[in-house]
Short mmCIF file of C-alpha atoms in Angstrom, two decimals:
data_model
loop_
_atom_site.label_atom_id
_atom_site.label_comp_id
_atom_site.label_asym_id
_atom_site.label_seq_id
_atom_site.Cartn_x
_atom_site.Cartn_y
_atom_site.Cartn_z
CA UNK Q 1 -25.76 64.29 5.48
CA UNK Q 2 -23.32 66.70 5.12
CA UNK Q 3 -19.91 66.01 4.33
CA UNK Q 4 -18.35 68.38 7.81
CA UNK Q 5 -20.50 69.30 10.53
CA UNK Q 6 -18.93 72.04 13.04
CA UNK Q 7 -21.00 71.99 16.53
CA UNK Q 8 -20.16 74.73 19.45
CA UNK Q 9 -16.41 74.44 18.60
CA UNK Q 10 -14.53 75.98 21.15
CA UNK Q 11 -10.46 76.80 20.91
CA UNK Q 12 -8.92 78.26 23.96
CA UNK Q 13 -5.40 79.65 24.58
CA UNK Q 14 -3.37 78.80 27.55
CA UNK Q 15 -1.79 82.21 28.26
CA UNK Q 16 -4.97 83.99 27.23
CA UNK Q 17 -8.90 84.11 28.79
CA UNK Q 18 -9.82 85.00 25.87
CA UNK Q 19 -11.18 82.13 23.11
CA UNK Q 20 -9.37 81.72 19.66
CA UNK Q 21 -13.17 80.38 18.98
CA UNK Q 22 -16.11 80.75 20.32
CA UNK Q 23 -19.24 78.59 19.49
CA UNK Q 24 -18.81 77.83 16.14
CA UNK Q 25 -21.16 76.02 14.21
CA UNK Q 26 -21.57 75.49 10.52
CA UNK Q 27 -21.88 72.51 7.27
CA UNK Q 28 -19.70 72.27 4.48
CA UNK Q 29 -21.20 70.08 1.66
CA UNK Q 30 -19.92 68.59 -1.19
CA UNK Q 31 -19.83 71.07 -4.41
CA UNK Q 32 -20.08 74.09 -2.41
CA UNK Q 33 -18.14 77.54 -3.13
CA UNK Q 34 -17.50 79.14 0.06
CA UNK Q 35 -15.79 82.13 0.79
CA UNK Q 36 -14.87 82.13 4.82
CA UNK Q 37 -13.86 85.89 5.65
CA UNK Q 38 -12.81 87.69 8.62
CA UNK Q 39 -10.60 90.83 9.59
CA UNK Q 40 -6.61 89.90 9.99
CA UNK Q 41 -7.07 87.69 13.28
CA UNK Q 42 -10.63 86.78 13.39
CA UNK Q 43 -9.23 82.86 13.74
CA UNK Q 44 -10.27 81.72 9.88
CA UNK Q 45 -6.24 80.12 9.87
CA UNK Q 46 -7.14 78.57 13.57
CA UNK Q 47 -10.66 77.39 12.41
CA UNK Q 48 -9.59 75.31 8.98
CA UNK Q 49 -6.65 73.84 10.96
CA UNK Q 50 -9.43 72.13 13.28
CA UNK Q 51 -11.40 70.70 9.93
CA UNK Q 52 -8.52 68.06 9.34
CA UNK Q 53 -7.55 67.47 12.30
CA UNK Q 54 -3.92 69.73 12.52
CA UNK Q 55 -5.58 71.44 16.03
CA UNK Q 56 -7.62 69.95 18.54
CA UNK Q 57 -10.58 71.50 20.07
CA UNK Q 58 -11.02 72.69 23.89
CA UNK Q 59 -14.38 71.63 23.57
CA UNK Q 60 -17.20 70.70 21.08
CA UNK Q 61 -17.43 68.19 17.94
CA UNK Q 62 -16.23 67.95 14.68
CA UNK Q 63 -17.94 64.88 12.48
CA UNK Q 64 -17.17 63.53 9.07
CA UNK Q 65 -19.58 62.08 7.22
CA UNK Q 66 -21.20 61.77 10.80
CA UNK Q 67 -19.19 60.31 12.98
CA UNK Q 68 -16.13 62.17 15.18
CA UNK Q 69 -13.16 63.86 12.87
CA UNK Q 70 -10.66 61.83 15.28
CA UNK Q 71 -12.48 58.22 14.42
CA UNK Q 72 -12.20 59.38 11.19
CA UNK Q 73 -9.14 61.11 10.35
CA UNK Q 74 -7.42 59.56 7.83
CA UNK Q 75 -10.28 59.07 5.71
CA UNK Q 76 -11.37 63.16 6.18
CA UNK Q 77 -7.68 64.49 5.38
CA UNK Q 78 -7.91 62.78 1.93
CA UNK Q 79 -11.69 64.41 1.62
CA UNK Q 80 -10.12 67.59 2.81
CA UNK Q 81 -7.38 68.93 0.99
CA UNK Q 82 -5.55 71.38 2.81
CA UNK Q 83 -3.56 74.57 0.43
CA UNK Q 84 -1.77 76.62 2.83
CA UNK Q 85 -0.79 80.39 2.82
CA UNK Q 86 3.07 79.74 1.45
CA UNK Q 87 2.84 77.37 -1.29
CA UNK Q 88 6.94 76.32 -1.22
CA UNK Q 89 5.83 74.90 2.06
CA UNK Q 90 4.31 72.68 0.59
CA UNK Q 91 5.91 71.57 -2.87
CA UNK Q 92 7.76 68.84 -2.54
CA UNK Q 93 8.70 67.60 -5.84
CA UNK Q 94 11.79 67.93 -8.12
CA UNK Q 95 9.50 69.15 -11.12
CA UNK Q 96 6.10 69.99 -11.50
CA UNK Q 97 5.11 66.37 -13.07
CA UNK Q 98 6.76 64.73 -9.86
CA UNK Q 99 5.06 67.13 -7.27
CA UNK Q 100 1.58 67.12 -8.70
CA UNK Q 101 2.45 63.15 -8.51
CA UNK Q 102 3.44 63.21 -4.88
CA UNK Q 103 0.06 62.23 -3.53
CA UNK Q 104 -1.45 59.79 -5.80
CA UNK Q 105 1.81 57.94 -6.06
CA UNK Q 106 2.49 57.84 -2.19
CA UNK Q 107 -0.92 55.90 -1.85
CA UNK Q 108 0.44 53.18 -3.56
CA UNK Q 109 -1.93 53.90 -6.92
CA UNK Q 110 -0.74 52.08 -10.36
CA UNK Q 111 1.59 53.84 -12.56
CA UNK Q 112 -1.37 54.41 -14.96
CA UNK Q 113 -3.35 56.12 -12.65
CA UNK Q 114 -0.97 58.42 -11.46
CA UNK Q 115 -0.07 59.13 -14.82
CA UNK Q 116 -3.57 59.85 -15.42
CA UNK Q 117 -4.59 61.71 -12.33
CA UNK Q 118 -1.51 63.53 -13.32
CA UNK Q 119 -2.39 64.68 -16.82
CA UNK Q 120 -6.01 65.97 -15.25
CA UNK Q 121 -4.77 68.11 -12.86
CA UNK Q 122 -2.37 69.64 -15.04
CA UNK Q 123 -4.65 70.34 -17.26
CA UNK Q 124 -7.12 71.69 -14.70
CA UNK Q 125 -4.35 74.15 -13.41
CA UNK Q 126 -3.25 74.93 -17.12
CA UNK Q 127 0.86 73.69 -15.86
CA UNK Q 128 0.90 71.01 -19.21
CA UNK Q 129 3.93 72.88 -20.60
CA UNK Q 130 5.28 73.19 -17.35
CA UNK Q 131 5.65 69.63 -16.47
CA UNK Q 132 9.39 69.61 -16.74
CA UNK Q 133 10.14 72.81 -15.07
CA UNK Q 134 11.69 73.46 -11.62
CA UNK Q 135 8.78 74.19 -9.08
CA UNK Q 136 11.72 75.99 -7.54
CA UNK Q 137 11.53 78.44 -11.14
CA UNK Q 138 7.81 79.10 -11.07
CA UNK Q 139 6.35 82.25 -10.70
CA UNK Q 140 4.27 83.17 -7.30
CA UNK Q 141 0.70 82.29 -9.61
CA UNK Q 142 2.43 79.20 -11.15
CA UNK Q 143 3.23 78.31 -7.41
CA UNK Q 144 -0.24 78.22 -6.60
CA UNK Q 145 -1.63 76.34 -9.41
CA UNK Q 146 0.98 74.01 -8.79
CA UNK Q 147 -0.28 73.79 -4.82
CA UNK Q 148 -3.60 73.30 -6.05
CA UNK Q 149 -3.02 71.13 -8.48
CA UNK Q 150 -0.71 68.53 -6.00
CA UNK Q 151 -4.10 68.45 -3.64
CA UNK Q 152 -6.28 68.03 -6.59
CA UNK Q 153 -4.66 65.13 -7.76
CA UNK Q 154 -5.35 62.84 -4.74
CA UNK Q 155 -9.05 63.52 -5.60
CA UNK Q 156 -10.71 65.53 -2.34
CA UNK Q 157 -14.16 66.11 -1.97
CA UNK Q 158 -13.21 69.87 -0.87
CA UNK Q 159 -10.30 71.50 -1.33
CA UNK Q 160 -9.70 74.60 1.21
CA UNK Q 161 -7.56 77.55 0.36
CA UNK Q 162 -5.59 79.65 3.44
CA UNK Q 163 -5.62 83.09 1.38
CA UNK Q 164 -4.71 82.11 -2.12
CA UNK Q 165 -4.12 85.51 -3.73
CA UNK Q 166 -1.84 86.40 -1.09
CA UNK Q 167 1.32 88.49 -2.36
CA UNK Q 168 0.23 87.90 -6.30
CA UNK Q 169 -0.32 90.91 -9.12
CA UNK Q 170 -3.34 91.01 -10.99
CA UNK Q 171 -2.20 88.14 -13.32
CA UNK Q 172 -1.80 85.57 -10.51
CA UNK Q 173 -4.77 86.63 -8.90
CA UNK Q 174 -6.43 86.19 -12.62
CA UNK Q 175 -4.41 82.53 -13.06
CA UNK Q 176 -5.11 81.49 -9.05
CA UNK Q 177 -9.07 82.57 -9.75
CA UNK Q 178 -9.55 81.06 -13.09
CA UNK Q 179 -7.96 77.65 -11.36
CA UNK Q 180 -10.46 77.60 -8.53
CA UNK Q 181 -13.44 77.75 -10.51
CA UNK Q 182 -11.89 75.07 -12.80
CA UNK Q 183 -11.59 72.84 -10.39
CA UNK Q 184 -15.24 73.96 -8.50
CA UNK Q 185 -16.69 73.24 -12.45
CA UNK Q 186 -15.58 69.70 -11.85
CA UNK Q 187 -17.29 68.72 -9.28
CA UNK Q 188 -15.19 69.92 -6.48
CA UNK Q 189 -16.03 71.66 -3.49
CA UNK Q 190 -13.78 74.98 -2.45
CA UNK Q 191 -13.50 77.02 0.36
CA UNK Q 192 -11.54 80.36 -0.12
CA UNK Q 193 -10.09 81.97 3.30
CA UNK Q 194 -9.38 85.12 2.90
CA UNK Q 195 -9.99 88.99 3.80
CA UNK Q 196 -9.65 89.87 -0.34
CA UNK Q 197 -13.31 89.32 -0.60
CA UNK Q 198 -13.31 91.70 -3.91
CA UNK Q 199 -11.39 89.26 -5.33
CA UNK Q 200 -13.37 85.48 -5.14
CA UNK Q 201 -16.64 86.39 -3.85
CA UNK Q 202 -18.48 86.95 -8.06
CA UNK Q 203 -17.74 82.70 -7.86
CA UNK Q 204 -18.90 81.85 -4.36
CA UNK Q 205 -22.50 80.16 -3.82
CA UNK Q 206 -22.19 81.25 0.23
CA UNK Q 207 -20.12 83.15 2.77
CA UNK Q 208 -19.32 82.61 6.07
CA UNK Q 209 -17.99 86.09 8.40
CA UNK Q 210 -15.93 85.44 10.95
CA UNK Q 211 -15.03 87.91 13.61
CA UNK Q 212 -14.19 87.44 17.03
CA UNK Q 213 -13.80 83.88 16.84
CA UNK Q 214 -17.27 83.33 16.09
CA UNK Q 215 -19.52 83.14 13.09
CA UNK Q 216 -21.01 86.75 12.55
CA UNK Q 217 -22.94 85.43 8.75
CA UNK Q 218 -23.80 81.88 6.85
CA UNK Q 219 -25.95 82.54 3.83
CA UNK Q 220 -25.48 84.25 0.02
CA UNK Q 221 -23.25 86.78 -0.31
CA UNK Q 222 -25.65 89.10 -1.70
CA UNK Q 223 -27.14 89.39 1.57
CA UNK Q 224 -24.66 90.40 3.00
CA UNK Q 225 -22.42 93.49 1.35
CA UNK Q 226 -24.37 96.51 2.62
CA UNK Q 227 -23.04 95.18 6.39
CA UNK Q 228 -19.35 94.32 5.67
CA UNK Q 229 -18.39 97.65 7.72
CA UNK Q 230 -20.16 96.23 10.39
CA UNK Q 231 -17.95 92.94 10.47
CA UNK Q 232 -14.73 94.84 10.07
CA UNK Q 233 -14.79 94.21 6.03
CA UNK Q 234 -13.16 96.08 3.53
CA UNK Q 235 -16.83 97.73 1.54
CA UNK Q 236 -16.64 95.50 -2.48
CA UNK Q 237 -17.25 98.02 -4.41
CA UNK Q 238 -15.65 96.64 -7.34
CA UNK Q 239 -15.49 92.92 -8.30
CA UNK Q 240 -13.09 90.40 -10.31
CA UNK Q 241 -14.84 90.09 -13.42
CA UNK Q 242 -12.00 88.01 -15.39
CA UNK Q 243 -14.48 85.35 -15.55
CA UNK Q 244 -18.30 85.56 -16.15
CA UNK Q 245 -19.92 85.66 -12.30
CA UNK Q 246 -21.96 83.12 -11.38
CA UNK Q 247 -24.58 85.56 -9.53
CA UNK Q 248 -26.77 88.34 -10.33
CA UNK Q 249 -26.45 90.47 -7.34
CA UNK Q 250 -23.38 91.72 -8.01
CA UNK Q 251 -22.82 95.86 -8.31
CA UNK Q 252 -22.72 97.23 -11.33
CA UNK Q 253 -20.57 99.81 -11.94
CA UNK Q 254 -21.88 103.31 -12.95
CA UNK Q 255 -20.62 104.53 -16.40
CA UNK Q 256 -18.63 107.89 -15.98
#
């Protein structure tokens, strides 16, 4: 059973005839890698807001671990971490050690493991010598670990980025990337929006193309880059390769 089944998901605007989504349908499984990509306005923001429960449907169904998202809802928003676009939205803490601590500590876990859940997501998100600091002080990549690592530490079963290399230079994108694969490595599932496919898609095991509202591609990725113009894609013609890629289709570059 899969962990999030999408069925003919439908999102419709009152002012406008026109659907935010139209007919979507898709898994997500634990231990996947997705990438979900779309042109600026192809409703990849509207559709993850829908997978926890932050937007309702106009029509269609949503299950967790088979049975409706709304019967289910507290249980799926601690499977499903959320990491939104602007990550001071969503530190809360007065250091790092007390943000990353935010979630395991507000479910009413024992000091220990808190403490411990604590220690593995900073190391996960390489922020150990940053424990002390003021989140407030971080850098824009140190920002985003520290996002990442406050979701990671209340244990999800996916954790699903809103376009995580927004606004960063190469060495956040390099931090951000080498953090998402850390945590995939451990067992947890990702999902990467965004529309910087060049930058994410060496790591992912499948990609999903929105466009439209609806779901234009589900499959590998190497499948799929000769028709990116035709969904509105920037052509990857040059990958991330900070970090040895996890598939063999990707283009080699020609010497000279």
């Amino acid at each position: 059973m899969a962990l999030i089944e999408v069925r003919s998901l439908e999102h419709r605007f009152d002012l406008s005839p026109a659907a935010g989504l139209h007919a979507v349908s898709f898994d997500l499984d634990r231990g996947e890698f997705v990438v979900l990509a779309g042109p600026s306005g192809s409703g990849k923001t509207l559709l993850i807001r829908h997978l926890n429960g932050l937007v309702e449907p106009s029509s269609g169904v949503i299950r967790f671990e088979g049975l409706p998202l709304h019967r289910r809802l507290a249980a799926a928003r601690l499977s499903i971490g959320m990491v939104f676009q602007e990550p001071d939205h969503q530190i809360v803490g007065q250091s790092v050690e007390e943000d990353i601590a935010f979630t395991p500590r507000n479910a009413g876990l024992p000091a220990e493991e808190v403490r411990r859940r604590v220690e593995h997501a900073a190391a996960t998100f390489e922020l150990q010598g940053l424990l002390e600091r003021d989140p407030r002080t971080l850098s824009g990549g140190e920002k985003r670990r520290l996002a990442l690592a406050g979701v990671f530490a209340g244990q999800p079963e996916i954790i699903i980025c809103d376009e995580p290399f927004s606004n960063l230079d190469y060495a956040g994108v390099v931090e951000v990337l080498h953090a998402l694969t850390r945590a995939h490595a451990s067992g947890c599932g990702i999902v990467v929006v965004t529309h910087e496919i060049e930058k994410v898609l060496d790591h992912a095991t499948r990609l999903i193309v929105l466009t439209g509202g609806s779901v234009r591609y589900d499959g590998p990725p190497g499948a799929a880059v000769t028709r990116f113009d035709e969904w509105g894609l920037v052509p990857v013609t040059r990958l991330y390769r900070t970090i040895p890629p996890r598939l063999s289709w990707i283009p080699q570059e020609k010497p000279g």
